[in-house]
C-alpha atoms as a PDB file:
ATOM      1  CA  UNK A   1       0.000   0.000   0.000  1.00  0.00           C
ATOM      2  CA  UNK A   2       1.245   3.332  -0.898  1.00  0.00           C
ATOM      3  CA  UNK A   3      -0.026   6.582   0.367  1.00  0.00           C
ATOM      4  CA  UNK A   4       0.618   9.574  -1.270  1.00  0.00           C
ATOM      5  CA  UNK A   5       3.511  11.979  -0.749  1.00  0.00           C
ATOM      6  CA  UNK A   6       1.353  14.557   0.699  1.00  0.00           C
ATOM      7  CA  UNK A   7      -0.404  12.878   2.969  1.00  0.00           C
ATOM      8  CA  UNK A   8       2.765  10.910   4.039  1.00  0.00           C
ATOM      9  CA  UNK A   9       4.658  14.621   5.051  1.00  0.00           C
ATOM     10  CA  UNK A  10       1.975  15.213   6.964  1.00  0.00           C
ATOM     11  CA  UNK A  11       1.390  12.073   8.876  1.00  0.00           C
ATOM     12  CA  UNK A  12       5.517  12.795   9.572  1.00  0.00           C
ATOM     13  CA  UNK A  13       4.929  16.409  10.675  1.00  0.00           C
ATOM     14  CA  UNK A  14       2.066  15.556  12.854  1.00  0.00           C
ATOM     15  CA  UNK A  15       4.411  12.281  14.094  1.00  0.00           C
ATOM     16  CA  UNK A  16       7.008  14.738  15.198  1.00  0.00           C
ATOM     17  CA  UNK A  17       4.872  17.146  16.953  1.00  0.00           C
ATOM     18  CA  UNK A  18       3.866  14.350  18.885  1.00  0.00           C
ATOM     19  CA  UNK A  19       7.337  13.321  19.703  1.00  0.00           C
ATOM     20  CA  UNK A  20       8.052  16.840  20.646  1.00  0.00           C
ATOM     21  CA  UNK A  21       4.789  16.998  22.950  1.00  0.00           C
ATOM     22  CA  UNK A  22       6.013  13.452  24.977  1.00  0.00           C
ATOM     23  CA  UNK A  23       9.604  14.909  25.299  1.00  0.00           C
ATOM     24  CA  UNK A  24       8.352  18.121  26.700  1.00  0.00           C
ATOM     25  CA  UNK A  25       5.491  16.119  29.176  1.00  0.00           C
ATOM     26  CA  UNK A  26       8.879  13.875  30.434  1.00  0.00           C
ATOM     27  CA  UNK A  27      10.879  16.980  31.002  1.00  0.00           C
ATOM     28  CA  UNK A  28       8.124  18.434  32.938  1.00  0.00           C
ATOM     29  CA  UNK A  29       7.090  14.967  34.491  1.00  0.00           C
ATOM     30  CA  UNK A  30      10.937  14.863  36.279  1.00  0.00           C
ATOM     31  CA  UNK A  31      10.512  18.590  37.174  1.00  0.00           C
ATOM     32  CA  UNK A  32       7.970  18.222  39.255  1.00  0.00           C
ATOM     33  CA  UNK A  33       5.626  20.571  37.311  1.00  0.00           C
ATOM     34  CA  UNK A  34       2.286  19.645  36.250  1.00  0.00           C
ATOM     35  CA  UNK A  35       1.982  17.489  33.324  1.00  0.00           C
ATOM     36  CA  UNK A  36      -1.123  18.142  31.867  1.00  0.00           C
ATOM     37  CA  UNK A  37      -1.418  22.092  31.748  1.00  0.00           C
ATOM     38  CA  UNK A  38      -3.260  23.923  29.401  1.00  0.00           C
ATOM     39  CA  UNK A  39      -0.652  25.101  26.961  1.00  0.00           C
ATOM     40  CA  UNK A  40       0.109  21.108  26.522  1.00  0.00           C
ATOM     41  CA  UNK A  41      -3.416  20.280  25.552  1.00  0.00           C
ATOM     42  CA  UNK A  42      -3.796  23.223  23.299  1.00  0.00           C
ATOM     43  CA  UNK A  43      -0.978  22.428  21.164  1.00  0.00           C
ATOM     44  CA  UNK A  44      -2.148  18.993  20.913  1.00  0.00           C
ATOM     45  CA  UNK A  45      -5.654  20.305  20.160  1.00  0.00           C
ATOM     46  CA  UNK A  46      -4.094  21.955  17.693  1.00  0.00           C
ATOM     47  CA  UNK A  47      -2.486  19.914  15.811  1.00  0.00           C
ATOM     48  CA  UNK A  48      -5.270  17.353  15.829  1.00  0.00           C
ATOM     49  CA  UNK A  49      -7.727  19.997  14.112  1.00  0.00           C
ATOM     50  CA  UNK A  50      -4.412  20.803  11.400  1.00  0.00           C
ATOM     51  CA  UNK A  51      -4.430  16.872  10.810  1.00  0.00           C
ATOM     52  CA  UNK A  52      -8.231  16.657  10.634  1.00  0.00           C
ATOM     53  CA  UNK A  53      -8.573  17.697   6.672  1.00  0.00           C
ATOM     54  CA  UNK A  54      -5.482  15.612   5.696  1.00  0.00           C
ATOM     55  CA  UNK A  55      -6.720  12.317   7.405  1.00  0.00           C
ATOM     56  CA  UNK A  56     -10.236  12.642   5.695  1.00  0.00           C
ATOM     57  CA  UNK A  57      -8.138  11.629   2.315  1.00  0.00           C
ATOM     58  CA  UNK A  58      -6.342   8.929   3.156  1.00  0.00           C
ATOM     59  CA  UNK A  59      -7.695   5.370   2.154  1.00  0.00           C
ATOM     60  CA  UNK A  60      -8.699   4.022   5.521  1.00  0.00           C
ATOM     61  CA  UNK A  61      -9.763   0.572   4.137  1.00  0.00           C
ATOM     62  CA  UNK A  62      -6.404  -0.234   2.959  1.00  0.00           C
ATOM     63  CA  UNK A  63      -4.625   1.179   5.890  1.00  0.00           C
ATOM     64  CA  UNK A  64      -7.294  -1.039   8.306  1.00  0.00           C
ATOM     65  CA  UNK A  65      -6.356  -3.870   6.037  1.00  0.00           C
ATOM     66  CA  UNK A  66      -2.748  -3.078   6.340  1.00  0.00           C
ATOM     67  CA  UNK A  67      -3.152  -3.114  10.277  1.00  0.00           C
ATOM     68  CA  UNK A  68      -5.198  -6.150  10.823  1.00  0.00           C
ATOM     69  CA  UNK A  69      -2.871  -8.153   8.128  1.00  0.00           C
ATOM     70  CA  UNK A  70       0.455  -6.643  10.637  1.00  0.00           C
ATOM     71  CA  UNK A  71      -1.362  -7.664  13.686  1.00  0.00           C
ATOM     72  CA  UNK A  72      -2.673 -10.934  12.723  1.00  0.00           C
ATOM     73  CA  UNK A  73       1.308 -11.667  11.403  1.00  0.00           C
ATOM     74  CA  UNK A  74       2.576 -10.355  15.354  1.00  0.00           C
ATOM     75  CA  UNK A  75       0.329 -12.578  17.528  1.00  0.00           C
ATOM     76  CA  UNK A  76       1.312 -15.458  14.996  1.00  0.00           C
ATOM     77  CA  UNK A  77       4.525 -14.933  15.643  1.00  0.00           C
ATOM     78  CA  UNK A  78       3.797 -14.433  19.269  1.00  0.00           C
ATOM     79  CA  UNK A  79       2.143 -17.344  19.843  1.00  0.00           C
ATOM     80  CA  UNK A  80       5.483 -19.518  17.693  1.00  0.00           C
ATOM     81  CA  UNK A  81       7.841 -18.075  20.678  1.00  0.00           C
ATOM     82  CA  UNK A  82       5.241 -19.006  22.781  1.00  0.00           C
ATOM     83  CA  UNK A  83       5.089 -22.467  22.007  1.00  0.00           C
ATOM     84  CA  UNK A  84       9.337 -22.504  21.560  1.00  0.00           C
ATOM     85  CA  UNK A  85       9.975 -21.106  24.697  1.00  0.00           C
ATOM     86  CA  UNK A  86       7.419 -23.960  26.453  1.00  0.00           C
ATOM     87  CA  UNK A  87       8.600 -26.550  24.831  1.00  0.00           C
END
């Protein structure tokens, strides 16, 4: 499955904000400092309503397909070092 370029910058922009949000809630976290203030939520509000246009073109079906193919692959392989590891 390919996604296009556009909608592939974005999902990286909005990857990296998020990055930058968990760094900043960690720094504050061994501060001391409230975590969850409001300038924290508003930037993550934010950048939720800047993703909102570009997620409404991306083709969910094959992405949901994508997932449950990648997830039903994991717990098979799961359950093989399961079974290994019992032996």
């Amino acid at each position: 499955m390919q996604m296009p370029a556009i909608a592939a910058h974005f999902l990286a922009v909005i990857a990296l904000i998020c990055a930058v949000a968990a760094l900043h809630m960690i720094q504050l976290r061994r501060s001391g400092q409230v975590i969850f203030n409001g300038g924290i939520l508003f930037a993550l509000g934010l950048a939720i309503a800047c993703a909102l246009p570009v997620l409404s073109h991306l083709p969910w079906a094959e992405i949901a397909a994508e997932v449950s193919d990648q997830t039903t692959a994991a717990i098979q392989l799961l359950y093989a070092a399961y079974v290994i590891l019992t032996l």
